[in-house]
PDB file of C-alpha atoms in Angstrom:
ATOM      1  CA  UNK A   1      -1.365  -9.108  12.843  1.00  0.00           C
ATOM      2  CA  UNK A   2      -0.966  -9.476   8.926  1.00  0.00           C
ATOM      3  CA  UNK A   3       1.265  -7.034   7.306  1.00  0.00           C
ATOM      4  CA  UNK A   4      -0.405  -6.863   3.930  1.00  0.00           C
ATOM      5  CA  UNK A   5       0.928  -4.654   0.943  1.00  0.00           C
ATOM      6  CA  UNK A   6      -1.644  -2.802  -1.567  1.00  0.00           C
ATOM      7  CA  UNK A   7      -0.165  -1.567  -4.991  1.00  0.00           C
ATOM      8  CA  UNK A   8      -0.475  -1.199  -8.400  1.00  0.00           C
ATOM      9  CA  UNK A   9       1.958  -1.827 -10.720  1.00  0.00           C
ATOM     10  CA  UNK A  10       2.869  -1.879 -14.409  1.00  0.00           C
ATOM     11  CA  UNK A  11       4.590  -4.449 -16.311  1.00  0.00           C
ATOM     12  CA  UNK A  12       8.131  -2.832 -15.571  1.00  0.00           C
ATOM     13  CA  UNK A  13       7.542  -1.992 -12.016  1.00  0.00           C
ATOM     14  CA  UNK A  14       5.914   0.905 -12.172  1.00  0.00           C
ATOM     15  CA  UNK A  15       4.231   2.202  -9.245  1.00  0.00           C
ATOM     16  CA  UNK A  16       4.510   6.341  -9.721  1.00  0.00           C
ATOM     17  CA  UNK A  17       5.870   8.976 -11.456  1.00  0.00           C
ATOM     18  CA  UNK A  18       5.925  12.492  -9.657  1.00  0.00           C
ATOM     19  CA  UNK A  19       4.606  11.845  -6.766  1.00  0.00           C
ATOM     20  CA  UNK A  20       1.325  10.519  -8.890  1.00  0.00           C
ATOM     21  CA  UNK A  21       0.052   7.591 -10.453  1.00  0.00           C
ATOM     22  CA  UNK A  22       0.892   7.349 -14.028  1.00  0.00           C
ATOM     23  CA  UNK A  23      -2.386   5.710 -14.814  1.00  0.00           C
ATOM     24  CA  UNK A  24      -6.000   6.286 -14.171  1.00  0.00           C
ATOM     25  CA  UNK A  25      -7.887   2.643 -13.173  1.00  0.00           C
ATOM     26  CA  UNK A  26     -11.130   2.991 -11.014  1.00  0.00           C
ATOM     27  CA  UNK A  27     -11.500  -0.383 -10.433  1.00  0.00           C
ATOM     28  CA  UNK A  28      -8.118  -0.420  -8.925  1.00  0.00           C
ATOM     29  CA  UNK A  29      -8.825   2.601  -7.158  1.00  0.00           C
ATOM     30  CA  UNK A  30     -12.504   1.116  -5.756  1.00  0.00           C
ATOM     31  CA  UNK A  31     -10.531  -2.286  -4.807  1.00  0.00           C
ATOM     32  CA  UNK A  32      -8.105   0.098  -2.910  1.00  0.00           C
ATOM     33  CA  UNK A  33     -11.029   2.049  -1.036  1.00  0.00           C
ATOM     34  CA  UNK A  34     -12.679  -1.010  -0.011  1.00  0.00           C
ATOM     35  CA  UNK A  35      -9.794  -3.227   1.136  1.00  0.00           C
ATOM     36  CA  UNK A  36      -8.233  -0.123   3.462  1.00  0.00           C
ATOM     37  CA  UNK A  37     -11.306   1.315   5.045  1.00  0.00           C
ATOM     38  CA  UNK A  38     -11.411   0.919   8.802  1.00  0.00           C
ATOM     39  CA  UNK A  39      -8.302  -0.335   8.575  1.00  0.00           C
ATOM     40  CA  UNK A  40      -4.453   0.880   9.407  1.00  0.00           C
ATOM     41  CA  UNK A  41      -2.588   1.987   6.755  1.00  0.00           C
ATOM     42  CA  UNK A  42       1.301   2.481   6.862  1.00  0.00           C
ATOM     43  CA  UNK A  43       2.872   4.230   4.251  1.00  0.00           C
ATOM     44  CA  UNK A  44       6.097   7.139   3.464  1.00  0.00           C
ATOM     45  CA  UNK A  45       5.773  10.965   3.758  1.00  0.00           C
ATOM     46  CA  UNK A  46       5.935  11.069   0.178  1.00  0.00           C
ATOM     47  CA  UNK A  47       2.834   8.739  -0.400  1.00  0.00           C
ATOM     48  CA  UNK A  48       0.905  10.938   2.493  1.00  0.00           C
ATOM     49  CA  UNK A  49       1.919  13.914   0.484  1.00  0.00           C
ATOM     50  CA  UNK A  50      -0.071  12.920  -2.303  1.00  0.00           C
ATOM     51  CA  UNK A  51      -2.828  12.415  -0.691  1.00  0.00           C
ATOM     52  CA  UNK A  52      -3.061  16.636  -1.125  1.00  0.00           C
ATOM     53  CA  UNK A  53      -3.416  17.393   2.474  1.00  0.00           C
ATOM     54  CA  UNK A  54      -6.161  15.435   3.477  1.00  0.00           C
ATOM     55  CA  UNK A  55      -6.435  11.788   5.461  1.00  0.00           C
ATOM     56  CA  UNK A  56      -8.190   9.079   4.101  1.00  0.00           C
ATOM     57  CA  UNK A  57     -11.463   8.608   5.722  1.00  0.00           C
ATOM     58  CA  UNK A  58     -12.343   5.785   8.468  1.00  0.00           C
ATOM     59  CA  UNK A  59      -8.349   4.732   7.881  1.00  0.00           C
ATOM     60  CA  UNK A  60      -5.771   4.671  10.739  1.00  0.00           C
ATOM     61  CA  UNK A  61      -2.671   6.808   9.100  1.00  0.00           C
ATOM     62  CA  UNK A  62       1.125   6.081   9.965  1.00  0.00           C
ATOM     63  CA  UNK A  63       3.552   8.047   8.347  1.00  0.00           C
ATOM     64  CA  UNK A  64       7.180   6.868   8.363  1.00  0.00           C
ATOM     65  CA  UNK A  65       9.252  10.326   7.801  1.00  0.00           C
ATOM     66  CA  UNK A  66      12.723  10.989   8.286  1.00  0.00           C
ATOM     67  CA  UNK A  67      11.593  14.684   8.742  1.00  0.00           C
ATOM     68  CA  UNK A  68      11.129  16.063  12.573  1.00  0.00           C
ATOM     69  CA  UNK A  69       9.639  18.719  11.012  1.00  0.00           C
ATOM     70  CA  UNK A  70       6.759  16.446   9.641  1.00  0.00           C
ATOM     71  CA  UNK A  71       5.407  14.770  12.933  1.00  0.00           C
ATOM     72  CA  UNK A  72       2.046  17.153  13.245  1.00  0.00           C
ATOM     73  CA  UNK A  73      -1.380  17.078  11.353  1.00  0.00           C
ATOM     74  CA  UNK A  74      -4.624  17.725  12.283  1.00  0.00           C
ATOM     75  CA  UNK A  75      -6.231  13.999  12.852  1.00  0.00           C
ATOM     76  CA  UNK A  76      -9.800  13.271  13.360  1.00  0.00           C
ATOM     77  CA  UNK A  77     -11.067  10.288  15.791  1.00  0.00           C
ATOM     78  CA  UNK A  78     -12.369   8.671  12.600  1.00  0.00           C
ATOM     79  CA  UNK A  79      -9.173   9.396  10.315  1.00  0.00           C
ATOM     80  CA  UNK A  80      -5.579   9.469  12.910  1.00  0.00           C
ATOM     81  CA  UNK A  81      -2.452  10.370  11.532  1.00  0.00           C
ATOM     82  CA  UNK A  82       0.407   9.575  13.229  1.00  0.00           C
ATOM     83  CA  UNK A  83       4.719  10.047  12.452  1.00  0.00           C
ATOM     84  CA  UNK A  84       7.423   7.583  13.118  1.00  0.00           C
ATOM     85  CA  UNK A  85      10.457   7.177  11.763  1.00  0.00           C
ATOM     86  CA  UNK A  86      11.030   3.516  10.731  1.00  0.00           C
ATOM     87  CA  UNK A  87       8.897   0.487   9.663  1.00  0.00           C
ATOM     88  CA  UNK A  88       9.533  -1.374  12.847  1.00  0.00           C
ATOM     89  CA  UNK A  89       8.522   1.747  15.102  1.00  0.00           C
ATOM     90  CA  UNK A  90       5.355   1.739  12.264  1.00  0.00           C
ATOM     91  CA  UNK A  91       4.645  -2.160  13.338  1.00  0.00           C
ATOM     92  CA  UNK A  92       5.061  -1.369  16.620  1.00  0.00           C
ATOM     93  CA  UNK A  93       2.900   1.748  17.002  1.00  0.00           C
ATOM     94  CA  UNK A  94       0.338  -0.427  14.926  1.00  0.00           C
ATOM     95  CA  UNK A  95       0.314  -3.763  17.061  1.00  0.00           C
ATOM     96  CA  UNK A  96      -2.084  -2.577  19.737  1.00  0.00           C
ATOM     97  CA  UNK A  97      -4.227  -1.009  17.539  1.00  0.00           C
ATOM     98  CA  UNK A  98      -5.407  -3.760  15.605  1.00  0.00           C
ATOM     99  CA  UNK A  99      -8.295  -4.752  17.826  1.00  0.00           C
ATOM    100  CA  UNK A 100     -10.097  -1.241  16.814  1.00  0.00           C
ATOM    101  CA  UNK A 101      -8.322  -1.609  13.278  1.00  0.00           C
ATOM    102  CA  UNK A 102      -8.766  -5.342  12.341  1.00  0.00           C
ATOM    103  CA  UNK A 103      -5.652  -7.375  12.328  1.00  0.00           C
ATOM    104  CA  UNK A 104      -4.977  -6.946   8.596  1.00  0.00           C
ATOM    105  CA  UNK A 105      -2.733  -3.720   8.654  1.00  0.00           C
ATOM    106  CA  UNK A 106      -2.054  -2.178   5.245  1.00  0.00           C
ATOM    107  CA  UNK A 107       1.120  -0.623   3.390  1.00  0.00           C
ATOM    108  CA  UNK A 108       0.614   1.144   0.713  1.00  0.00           C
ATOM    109  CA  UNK A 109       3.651   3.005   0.015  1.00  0.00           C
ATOM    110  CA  UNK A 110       6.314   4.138  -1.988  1.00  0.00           C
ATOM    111  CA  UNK A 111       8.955   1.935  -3.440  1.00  0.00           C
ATOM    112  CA  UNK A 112      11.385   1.998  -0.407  1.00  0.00           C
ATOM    113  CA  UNK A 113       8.460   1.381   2.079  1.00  0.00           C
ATOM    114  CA  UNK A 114       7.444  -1.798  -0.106  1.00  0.00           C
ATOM    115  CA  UNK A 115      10.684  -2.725  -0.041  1.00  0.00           C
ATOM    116  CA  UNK A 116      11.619  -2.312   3.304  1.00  0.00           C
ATOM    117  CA  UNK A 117       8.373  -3.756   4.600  1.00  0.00           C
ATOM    118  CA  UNK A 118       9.034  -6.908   1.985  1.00  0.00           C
ATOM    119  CA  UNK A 119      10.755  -9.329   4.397  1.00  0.00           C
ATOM    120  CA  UNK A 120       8.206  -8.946   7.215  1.00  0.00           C
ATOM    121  CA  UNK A 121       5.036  -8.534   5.012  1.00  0.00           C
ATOM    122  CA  UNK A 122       2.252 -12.068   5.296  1.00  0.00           C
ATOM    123  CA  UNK A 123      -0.139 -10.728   1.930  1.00  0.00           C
ATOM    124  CA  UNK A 124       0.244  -9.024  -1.312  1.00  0.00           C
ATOM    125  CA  UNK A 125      -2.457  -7.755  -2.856  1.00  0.00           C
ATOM    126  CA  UNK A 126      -1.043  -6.848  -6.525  1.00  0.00           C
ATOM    127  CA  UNK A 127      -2.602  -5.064  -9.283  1.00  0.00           C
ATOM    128  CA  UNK A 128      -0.499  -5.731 -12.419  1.00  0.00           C
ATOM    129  CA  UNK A 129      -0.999  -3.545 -14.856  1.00  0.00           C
ATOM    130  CA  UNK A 130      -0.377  -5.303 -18.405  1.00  0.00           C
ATOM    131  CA  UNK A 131       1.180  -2.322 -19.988  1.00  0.00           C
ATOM    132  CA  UNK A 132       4.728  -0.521 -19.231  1.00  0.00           C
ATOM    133  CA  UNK A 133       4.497   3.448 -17.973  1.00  0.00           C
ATOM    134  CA  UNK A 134       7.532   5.689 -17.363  1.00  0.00           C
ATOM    135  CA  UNK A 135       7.629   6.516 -14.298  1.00  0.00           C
ATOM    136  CA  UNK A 136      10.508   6.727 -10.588  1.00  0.00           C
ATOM    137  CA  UNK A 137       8.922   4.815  -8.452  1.00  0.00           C
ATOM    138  CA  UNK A 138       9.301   1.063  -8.519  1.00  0.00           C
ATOM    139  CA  UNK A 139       7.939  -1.845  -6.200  1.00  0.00           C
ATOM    140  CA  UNK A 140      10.451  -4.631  -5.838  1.00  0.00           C
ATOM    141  CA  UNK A 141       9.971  -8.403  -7.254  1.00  0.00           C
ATOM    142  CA  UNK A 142       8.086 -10.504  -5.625  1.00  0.00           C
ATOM    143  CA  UNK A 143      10.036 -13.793  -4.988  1.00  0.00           C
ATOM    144  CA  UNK A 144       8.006 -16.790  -5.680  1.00  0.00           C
ATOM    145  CA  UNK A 145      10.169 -19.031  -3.425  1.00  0.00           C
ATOM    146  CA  UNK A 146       9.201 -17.265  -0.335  1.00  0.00           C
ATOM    147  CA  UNK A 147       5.483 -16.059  -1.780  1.00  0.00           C
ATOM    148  CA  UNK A 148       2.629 -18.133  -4.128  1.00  0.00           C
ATOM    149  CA  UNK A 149      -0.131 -16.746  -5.727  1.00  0.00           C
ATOM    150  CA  UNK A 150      -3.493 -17.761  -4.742  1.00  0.00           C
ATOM    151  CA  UNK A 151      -5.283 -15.695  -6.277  1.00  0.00           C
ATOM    152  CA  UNK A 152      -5.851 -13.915  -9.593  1.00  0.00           C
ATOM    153  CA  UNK A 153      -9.032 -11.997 -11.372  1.00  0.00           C
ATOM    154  CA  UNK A 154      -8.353 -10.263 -14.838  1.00  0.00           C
ATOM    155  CA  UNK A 155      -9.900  -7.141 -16.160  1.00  0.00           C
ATOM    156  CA  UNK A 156      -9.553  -5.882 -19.932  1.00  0.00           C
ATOM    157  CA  UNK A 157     -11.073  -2.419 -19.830  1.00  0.00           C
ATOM    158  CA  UNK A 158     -10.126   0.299 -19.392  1.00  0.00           C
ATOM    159  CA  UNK A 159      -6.642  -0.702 -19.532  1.00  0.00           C
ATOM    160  CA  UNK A 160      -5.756  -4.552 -19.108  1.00  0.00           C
ATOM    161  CA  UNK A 161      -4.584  -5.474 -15.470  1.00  0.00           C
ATOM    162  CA  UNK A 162      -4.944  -8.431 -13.341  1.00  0.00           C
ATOM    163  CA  UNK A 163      -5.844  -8.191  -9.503  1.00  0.00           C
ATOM    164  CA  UNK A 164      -3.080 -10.852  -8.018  1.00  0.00           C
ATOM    165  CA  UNK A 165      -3.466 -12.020  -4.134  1.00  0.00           C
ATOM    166  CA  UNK A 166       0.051 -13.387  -2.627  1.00  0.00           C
ATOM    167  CA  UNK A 167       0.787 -15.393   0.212  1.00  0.00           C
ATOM    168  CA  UNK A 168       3.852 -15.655   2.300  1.00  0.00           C
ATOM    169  CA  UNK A 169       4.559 -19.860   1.777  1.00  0.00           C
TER     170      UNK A 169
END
């Protein structure tokens, strides 16, 4: 299995603001769509949230909630959404999964998932937006003794950015 964070982020670390991105980038939005679908995504109630009620299509959903309350929504065979409580019960729960899901398993979110997900996470797929954005939601450095970038395609319209790929060394 390869644990395999998705984000985009501005120049100061900027990955939302009010439970929203502070930016509108299709391209970052289409490289999102593509890379996830059919896959499993893990990500915090707070990221699910803003998906306004709905799943994802053709995506696996695990939501890591401290809530009890929390642990029910209506799933589809093409779209589940399960609750756990912690990263490792999220790996877990995804493990045997990932021969209907593909064995690259996705987290997309917020800040304290990225970061709590950083020490076990193989692949970082980084938009880096070349602007700064207020916002309270931050993804943490990436340390380039433990990852290298392999990667990197750059984009000047409609707002500059460059689509980074990161391996663990």
């Amino acid at each position: 299995m390869i644990l395999t964070h998705v984000v985009a982020c501005s120049e100061n670390r900027v990955i939302g603001a009010q439970g929203g991105l502070p930016w509108h980038l299709p391209e970052d939005m289409k490289f999102f769509r593509e890379t996830t679908k059919g896959h499993i995504m893990i990500m915090g109630r707070k990221t699910f949230d803003s998906f306004n009620g709905r799943a994802l299509p053709n995506r696996y959903h695990i939501v890591i909630t401290r809530d009890p309350s929390k642990h029910s929504f209506p799933s589809t065979e093409s779209s589940p959404v399960v609750f756990v409580s912690s990263i490792e019960e999220a790996v877990e729960h995804a493990r045997p999964l990932t021969e209907k899901w593909g064995d690259e398993v996705f987290i997309i979110g917020g800040g304290e998932i990225y970061k709590q997900a950083m020490p076990i996470t193989d692949k970082i797929y980084l938009t880096l937006i070349h602007q700064e954005f207020p916002g309270d939601t931050y993804y943490p450095e990436i340390d380039e003794n433990i990852f290298t970038q392999t990667h990197r395609r750059d984009v000047e319209t409609p707002i500059p950015c460059s689509f980074l790929t990161y391996l663990r060394k």
